[in-house]
mmCIF file of N, CA and C in Angstrom:
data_model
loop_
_atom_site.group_PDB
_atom_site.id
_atom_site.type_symbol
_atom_site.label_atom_id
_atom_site.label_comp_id
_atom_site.label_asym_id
_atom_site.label_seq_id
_atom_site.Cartn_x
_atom_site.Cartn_y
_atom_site.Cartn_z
ATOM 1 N N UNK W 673 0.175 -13.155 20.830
ATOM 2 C CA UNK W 673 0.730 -13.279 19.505
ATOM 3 C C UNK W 673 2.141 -13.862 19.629
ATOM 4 N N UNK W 674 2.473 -14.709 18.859
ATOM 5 C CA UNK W 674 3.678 -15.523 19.261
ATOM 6 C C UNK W 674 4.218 -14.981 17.442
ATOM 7 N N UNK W 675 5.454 -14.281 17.143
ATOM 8 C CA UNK W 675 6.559 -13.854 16.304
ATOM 9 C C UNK W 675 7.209 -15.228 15.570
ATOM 10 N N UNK W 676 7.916 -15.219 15.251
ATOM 11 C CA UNK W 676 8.491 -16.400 14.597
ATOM 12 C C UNK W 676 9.246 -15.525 13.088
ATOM 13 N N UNK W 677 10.640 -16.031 13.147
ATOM 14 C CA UNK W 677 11.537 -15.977 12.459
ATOM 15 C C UNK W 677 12.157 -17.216 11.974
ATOM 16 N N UNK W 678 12.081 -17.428 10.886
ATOM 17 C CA UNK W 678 12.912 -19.180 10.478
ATOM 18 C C UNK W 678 13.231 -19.080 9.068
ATOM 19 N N UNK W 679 14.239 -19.825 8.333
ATOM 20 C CA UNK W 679 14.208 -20.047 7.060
ATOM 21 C C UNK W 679 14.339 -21.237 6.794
ATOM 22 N N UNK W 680 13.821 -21.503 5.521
ATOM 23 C CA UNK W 680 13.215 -22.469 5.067
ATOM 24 C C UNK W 680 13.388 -22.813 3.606
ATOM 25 N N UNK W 681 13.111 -24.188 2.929
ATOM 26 C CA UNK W 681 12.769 -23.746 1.149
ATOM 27 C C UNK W 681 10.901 -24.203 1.158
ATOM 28 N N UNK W 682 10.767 -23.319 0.091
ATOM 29 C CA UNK W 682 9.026 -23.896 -0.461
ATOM 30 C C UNK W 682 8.963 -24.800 -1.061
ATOM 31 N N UNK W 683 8.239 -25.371 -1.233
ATOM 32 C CA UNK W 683 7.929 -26.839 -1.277
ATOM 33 C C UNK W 683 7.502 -26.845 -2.375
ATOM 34 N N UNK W 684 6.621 -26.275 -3.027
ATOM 35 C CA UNK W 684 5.835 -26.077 -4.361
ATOM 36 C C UNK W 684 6.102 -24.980 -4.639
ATOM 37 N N UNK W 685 5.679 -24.708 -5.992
ATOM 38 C CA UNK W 685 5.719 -23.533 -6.932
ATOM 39 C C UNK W 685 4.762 -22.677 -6.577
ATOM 40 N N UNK W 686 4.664 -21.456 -6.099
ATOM 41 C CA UNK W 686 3.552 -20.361 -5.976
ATOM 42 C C UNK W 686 2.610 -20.114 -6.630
ATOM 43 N N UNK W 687 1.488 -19.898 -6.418
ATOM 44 C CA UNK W 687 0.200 -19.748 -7.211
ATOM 45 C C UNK W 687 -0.946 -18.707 -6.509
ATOM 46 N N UNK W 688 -0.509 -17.693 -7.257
ATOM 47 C CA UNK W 688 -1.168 -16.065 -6.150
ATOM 48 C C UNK W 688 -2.810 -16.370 -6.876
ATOM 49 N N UNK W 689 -3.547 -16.133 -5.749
ATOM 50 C CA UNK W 689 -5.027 -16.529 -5.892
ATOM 51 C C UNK W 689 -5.560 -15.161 -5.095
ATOM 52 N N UNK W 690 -6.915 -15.288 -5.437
ATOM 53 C CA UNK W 690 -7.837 -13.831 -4.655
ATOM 54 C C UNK W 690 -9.015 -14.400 -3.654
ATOM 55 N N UNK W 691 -8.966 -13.855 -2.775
ATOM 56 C CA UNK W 691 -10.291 -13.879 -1.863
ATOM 57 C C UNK W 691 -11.556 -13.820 -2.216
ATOM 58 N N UNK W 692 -12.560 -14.006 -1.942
ATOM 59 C CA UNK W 692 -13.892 -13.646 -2.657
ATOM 60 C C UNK W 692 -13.683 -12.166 -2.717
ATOM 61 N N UNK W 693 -13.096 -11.270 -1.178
ATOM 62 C CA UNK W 693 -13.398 -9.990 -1.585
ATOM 63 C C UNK W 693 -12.118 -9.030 -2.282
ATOM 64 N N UNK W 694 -11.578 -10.151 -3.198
ATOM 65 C CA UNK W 694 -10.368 -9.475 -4.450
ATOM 66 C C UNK W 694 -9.047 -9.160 -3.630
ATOM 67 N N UNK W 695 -8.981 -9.998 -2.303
ATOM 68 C CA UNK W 695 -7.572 -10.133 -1.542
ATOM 69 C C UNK W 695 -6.639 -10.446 -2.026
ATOM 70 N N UNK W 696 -5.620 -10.351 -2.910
ATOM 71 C CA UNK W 696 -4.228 -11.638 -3.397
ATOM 72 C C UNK W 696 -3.859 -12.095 -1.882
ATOM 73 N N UNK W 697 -3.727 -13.452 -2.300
ATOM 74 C CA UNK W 697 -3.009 -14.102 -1.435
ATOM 75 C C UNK W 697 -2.187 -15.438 -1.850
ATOM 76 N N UNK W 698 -1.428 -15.790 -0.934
ATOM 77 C CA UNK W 698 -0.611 -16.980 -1.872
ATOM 78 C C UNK W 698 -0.309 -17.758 0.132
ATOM 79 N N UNK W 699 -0.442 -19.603 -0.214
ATOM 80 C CA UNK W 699 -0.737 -20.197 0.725
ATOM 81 C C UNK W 699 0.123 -21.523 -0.343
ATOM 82 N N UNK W 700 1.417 -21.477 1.114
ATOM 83 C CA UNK W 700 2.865 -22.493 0.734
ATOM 84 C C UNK W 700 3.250 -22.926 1.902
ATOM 85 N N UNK W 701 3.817 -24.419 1.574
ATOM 86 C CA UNK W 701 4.657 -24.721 2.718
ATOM 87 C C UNK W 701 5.702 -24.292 2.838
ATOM 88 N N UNK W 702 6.320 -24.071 3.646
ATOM 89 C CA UNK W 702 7.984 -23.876 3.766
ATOM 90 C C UNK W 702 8.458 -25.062 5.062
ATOM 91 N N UNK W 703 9.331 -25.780 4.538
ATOM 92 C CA UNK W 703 9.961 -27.413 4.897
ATOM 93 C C UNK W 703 11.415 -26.539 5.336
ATOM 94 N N UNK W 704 11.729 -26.714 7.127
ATOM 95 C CA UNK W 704 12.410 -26.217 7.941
ATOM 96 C C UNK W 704 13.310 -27.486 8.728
ATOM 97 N N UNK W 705 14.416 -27.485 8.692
ATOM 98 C CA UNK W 705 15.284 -28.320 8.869
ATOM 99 C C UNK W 705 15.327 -28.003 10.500
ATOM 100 N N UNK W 706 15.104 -29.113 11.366
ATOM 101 C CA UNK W 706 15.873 -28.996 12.789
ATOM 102 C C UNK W 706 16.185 -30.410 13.400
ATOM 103 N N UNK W 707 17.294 -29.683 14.184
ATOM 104 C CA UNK W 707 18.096 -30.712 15.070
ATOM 105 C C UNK W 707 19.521 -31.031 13.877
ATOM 106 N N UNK W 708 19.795 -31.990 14.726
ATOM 107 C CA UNK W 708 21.640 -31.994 13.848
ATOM 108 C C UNK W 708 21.752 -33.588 14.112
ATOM 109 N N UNK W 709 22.470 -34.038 13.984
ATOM 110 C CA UNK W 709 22.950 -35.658 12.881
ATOM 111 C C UNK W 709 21.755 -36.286 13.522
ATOM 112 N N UNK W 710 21.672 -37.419 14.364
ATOM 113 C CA UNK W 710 20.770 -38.740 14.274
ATOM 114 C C UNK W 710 18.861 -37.740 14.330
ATOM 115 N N UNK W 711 18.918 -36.219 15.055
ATOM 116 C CA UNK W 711 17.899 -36.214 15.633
ATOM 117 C C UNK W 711 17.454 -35.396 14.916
ATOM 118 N N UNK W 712 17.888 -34.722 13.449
ATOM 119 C CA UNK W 712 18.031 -33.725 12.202
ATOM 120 C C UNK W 712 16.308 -34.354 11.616
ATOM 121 N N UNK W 713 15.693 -33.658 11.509
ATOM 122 C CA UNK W 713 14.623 -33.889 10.828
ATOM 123 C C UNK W 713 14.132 -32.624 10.402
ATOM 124 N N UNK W 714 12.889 -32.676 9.343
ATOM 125 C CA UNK W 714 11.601 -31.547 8.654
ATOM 126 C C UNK W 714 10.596 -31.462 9.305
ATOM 127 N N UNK W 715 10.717 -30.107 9.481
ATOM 128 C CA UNK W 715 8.935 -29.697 9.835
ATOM 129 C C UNK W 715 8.365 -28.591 8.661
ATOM 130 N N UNK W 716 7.160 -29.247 8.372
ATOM 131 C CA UNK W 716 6.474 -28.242 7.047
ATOM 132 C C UNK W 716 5.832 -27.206 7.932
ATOM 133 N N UNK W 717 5.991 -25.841 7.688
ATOM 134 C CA UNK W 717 5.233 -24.883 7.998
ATOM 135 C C UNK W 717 3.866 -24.342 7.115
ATOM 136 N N UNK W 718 2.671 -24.235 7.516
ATOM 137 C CA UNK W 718 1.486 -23.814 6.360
ATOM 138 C C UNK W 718 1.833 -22.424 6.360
ATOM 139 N N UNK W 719 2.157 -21.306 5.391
ATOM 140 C CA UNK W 719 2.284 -20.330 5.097
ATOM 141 C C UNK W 719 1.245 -20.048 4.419
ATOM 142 N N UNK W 720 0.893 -18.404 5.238
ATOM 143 C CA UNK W 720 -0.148 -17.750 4.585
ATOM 144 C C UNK W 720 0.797 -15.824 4.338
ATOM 145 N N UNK W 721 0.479 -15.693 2.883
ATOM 146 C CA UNK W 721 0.779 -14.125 2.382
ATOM 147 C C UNK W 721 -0.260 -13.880 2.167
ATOM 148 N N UNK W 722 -0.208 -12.337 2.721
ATOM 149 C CA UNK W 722 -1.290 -11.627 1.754
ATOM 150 C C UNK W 722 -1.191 -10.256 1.501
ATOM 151 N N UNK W 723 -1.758 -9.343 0.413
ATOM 152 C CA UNK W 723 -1.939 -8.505 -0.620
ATOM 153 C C UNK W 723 -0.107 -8.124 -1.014
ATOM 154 N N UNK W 724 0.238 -7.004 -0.674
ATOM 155 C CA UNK W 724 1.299 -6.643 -0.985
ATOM 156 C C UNK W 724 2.688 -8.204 -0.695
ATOM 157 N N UNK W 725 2.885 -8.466 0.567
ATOM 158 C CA UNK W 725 3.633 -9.028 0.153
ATOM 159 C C UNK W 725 3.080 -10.510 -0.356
ATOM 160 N N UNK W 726 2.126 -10.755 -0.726
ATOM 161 C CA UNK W 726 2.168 -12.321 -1.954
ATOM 162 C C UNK W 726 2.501 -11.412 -3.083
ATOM 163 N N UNK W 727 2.112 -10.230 -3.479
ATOM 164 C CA UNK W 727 2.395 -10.117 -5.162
ATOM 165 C C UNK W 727 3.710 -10.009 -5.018
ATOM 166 N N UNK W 728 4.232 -9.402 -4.076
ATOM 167 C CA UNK W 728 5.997 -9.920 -3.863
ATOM 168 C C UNK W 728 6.962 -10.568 -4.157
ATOM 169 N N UNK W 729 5.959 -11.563 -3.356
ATOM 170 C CA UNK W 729 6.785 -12.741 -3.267
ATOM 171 C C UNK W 729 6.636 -13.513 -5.108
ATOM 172 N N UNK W 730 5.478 -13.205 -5.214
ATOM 173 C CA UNK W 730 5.563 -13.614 -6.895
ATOM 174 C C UNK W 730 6.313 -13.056 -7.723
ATOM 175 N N UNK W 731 6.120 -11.999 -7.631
ATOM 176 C CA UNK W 731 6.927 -10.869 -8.781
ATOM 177 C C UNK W 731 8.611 -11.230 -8.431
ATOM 178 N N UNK W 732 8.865 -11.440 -7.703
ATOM 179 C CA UNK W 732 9.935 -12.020 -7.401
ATOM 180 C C UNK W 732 10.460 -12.970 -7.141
ATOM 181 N N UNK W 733 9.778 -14.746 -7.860
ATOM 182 C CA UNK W 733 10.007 -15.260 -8.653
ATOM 183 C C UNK W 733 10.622 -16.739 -7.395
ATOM 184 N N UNK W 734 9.750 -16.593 -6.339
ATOM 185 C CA UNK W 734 9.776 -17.349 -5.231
ATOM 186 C C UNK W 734 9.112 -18.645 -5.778
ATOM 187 N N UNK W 735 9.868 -19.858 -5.584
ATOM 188 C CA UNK W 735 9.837 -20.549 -6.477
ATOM 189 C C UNK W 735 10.013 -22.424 -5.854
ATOM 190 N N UNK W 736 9.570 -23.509 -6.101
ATOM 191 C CA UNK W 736 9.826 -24.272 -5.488
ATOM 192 C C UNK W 736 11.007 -24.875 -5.586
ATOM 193 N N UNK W 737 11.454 -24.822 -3.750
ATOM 194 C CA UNK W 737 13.167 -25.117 -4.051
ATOM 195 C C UNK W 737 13.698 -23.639 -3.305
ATOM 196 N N UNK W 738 13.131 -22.330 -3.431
ATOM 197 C CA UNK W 738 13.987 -21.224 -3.277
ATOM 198 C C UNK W 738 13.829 -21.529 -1.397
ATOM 199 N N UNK W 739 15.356 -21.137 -0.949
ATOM 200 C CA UNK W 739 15.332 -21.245 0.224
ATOM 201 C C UNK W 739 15.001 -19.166 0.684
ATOM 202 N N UNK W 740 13.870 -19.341 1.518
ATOM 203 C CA UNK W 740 13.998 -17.843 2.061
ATOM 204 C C UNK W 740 13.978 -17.873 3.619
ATOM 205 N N UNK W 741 13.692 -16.687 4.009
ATOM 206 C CA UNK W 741 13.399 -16.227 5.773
ATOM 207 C C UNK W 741 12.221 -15.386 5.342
ATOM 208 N N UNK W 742 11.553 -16.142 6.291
ATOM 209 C CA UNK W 742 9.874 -15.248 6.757
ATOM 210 C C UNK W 742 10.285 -14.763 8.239
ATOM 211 N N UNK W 743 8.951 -14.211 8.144
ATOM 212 C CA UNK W 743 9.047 -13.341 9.705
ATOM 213 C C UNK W 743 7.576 -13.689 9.655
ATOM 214 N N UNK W 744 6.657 -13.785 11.084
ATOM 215 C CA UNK W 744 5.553 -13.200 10.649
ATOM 216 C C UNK W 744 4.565 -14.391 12.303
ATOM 217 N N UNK W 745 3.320 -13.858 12.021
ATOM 218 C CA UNK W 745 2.660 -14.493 13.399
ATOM 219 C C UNK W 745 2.292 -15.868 13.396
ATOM 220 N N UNK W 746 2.377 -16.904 14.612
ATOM 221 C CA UNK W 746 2.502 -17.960 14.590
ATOM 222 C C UNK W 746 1.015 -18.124 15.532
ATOM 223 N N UNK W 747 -0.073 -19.078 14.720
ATOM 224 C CA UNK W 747 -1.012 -19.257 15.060
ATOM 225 C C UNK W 747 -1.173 -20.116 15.137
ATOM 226 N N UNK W 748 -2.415 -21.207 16.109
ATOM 227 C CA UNK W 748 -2.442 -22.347 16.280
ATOM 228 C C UNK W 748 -3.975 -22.057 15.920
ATOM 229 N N UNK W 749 -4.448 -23.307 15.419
ATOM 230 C CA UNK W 749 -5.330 -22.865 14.504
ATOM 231 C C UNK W 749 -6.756 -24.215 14.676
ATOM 232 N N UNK W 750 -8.034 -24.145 15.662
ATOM 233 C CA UNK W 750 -8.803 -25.289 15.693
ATOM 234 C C UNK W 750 -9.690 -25.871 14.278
ATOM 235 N N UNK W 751 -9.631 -26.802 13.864
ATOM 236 C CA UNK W 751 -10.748 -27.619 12.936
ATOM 237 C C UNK W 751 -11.008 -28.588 12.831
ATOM 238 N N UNK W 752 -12.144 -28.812 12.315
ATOM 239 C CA UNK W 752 -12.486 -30.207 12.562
ATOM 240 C C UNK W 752 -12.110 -31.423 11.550
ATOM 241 N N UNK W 753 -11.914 -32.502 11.461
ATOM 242 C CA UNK W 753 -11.678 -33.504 10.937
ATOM 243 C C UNK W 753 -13.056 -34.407 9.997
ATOM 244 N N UNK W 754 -13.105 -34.788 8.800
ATOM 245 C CA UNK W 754 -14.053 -35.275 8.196
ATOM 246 C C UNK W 754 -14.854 -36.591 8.715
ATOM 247 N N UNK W 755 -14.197 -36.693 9.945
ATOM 248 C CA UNK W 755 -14.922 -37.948 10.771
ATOM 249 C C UNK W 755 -15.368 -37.229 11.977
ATOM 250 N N UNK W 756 -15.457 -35.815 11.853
ATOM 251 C CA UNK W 756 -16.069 -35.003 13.075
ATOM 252 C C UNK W 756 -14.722 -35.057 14.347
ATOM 253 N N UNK W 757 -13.665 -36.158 14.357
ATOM 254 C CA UNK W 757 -13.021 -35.402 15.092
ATOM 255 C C UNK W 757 -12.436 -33.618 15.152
ATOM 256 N N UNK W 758 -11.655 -33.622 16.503
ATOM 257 C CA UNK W 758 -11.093 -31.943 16.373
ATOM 258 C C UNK W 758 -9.829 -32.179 16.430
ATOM 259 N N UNK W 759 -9.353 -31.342 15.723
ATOM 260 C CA UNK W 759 -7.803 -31.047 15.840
ATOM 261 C C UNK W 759 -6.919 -29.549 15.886
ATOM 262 N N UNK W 760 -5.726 -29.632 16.156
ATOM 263 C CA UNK W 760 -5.257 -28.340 15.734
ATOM 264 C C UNK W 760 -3.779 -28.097 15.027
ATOM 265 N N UNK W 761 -3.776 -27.339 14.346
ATOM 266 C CA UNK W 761 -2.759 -26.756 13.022
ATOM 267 C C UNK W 761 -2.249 -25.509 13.397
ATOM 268 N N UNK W 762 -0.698 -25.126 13.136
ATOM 269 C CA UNK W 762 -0.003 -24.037 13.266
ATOM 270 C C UNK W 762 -0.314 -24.038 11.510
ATOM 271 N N UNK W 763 -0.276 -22.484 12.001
ATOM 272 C CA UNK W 763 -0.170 -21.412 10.709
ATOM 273 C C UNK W 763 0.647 -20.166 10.755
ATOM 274 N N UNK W 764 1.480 -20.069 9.850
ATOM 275 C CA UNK W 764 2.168 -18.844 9.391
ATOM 276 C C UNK W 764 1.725 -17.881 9.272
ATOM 277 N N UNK W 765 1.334 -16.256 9.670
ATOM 278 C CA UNK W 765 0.961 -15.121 8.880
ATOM 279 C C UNK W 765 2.222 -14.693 8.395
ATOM 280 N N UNK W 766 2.293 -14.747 7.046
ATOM 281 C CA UNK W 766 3.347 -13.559 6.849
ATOM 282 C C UNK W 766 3.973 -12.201 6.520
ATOM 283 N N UNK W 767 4.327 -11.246 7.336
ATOM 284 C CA UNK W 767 4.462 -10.422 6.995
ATOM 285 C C UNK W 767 5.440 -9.540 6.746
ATOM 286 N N UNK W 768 6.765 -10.583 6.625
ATOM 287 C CA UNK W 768 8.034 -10.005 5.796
ATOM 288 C C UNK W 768 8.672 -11.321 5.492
ATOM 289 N N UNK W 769 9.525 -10.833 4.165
ATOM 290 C CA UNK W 769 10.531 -12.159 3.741
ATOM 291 C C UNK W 769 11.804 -11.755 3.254
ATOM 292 N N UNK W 770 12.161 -12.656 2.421
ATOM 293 C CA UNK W 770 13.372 -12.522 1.638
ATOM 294 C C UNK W 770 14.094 -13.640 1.339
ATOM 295 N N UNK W 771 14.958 -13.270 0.152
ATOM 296 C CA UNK W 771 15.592 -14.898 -0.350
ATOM 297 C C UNK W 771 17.257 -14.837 0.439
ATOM 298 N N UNK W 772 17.449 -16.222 0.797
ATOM 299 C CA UNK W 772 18.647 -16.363 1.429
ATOM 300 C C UNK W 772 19.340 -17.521 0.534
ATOM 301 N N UNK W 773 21.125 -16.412 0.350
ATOM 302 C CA UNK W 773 21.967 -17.180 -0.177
ATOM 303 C C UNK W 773 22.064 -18.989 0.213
ATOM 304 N N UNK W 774 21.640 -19.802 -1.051
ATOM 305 C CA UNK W 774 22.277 -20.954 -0.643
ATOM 306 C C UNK W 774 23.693 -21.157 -0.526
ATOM 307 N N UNK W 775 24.438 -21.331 -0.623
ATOM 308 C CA UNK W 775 25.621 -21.480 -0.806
ATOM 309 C C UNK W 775 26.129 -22.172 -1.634
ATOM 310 N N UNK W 776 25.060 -22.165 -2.963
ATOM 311 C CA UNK W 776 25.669 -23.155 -4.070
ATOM 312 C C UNK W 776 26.147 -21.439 -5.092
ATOM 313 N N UNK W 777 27.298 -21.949 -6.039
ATOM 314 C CA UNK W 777 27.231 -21.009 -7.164
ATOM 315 C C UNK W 777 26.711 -21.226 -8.402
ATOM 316 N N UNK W 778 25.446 -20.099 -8.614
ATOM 317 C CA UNK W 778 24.950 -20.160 -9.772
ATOM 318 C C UNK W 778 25.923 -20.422 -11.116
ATOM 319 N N UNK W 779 26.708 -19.144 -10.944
ATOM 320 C CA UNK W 779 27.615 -19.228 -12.305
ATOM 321 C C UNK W 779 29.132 -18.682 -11.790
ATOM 322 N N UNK W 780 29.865 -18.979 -12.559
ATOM 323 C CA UNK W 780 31.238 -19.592 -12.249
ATOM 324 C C UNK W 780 31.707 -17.613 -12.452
ATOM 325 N N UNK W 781 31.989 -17.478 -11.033
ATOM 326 C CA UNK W 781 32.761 -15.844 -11.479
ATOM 327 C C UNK W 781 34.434 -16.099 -12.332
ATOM 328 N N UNK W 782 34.668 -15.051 -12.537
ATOM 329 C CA UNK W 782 35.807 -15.018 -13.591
ATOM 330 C C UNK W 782 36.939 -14.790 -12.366
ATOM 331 N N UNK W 783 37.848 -15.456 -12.420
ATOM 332 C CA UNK W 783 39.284 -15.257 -11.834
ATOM 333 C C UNK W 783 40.020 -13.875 -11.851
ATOM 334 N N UNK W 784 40.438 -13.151 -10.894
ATOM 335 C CA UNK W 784 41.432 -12.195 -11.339
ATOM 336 C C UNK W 784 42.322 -12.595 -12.346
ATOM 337 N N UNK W 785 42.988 -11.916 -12.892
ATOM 338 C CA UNK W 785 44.289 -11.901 -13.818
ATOM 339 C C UNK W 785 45.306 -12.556 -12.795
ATOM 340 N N UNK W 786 46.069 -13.257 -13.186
ATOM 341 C CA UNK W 786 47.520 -14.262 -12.579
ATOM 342 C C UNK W 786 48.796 -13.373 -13.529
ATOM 343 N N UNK W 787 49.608 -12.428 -12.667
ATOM 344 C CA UNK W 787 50.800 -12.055 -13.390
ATOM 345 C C UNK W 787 51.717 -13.095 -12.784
ATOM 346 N N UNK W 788 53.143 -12.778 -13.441
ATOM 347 C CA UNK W 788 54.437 -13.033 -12.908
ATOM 348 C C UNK W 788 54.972 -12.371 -12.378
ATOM 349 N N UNK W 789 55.559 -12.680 -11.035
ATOM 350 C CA UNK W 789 55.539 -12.237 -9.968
ATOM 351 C C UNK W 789 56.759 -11.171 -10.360
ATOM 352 N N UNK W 790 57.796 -11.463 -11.266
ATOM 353 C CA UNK W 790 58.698 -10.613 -11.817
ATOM 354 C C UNK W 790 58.068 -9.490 -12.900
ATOM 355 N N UNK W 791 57.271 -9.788 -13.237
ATOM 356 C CA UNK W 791 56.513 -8.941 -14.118
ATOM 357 C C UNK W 791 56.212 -7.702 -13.620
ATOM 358 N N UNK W 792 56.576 -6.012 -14.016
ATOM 359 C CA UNK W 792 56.798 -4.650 -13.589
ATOM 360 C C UNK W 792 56.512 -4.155 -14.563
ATOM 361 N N UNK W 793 55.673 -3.124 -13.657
ATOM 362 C CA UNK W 793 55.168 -2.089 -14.713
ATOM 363 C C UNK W 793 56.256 -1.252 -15.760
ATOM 364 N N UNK W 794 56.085 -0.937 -17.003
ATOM 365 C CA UNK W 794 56.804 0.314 -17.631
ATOM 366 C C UNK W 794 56.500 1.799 -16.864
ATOM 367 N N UNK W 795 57.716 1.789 -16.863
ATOM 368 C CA UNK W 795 57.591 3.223 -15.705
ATOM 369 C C UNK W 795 57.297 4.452 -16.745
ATOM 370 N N UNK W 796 56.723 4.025 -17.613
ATOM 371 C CA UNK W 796 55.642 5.499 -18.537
ATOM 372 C C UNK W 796 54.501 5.302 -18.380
ATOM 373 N N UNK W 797 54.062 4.351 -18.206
ATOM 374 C CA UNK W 797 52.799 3.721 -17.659
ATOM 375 C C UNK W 797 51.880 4.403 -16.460
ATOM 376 N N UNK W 798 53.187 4.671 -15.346
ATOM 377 C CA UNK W 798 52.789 4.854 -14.039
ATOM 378 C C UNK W 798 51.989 6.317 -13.775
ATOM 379 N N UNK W 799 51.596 6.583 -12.951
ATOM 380 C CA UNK W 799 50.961 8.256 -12.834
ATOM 381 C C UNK W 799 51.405 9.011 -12.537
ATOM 382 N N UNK W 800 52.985 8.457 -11.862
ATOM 383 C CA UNK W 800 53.722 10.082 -11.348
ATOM 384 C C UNK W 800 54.823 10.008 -12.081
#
């Protein structure tokens, strides 16, 4: 069993679906940035959730574009090709996540108060 930790954003919008035998599951890419300036490229990961955490990840509004961190088992995966060749595919199991701060700001926090620097309290004001 090979682990795997990475974050990523999803690629598409989530769409929790059921197994024949009433499994939820939800099946996304997550597009993973590696390497740095000339050699910086994407690799799409096939992500697979299932029961508890896909309704999760839905109910909580995982979304295309949201950058998160998965955890979960890294499988290499044989099938065949519609011209009968064979090939093989990594796959995600996942079985933990979470959303990670982008570093953009949603909404503009409010500034502390700016006094003058001469500006002193009334000493009735104070607590002792």
């Amino acid at each position: 069993m090979i682990q795997i930790t990475t974050v990523g954003r999803v690629t598409a919008d989530l769409e929790l679906k059921e197994s024949a035998k009433k499994t939820p599951y939800l099946r996304f890419d997550l597009a993973v940035t590696k390497g740095y300036g000339e050699g910086k490229h994407t690799v799409f990961l096939p992500c697979w959730a299932f029961q508890s955490i896909a309704q999760r990840m839905e109910s909580a509004g995982v979304k295309k574009g949201s950058q998160i961190m998965i955890s979960g088992d890294l499988d290499v995966v044989d099938f065949e090709r519609r011209d009968g060749s064979k090939g093989k595919a990594n796959k995600v199991s996942v079985y933990d996540w979470q959303f990670v701060a982008s570093g953009k700001k949603e909404e503009k926090e409010e500034s502390a108060p700016v006094y003058d620097e001469h500006t002193c309290a009334d000493e009735d004001d104070l607590p002792m």
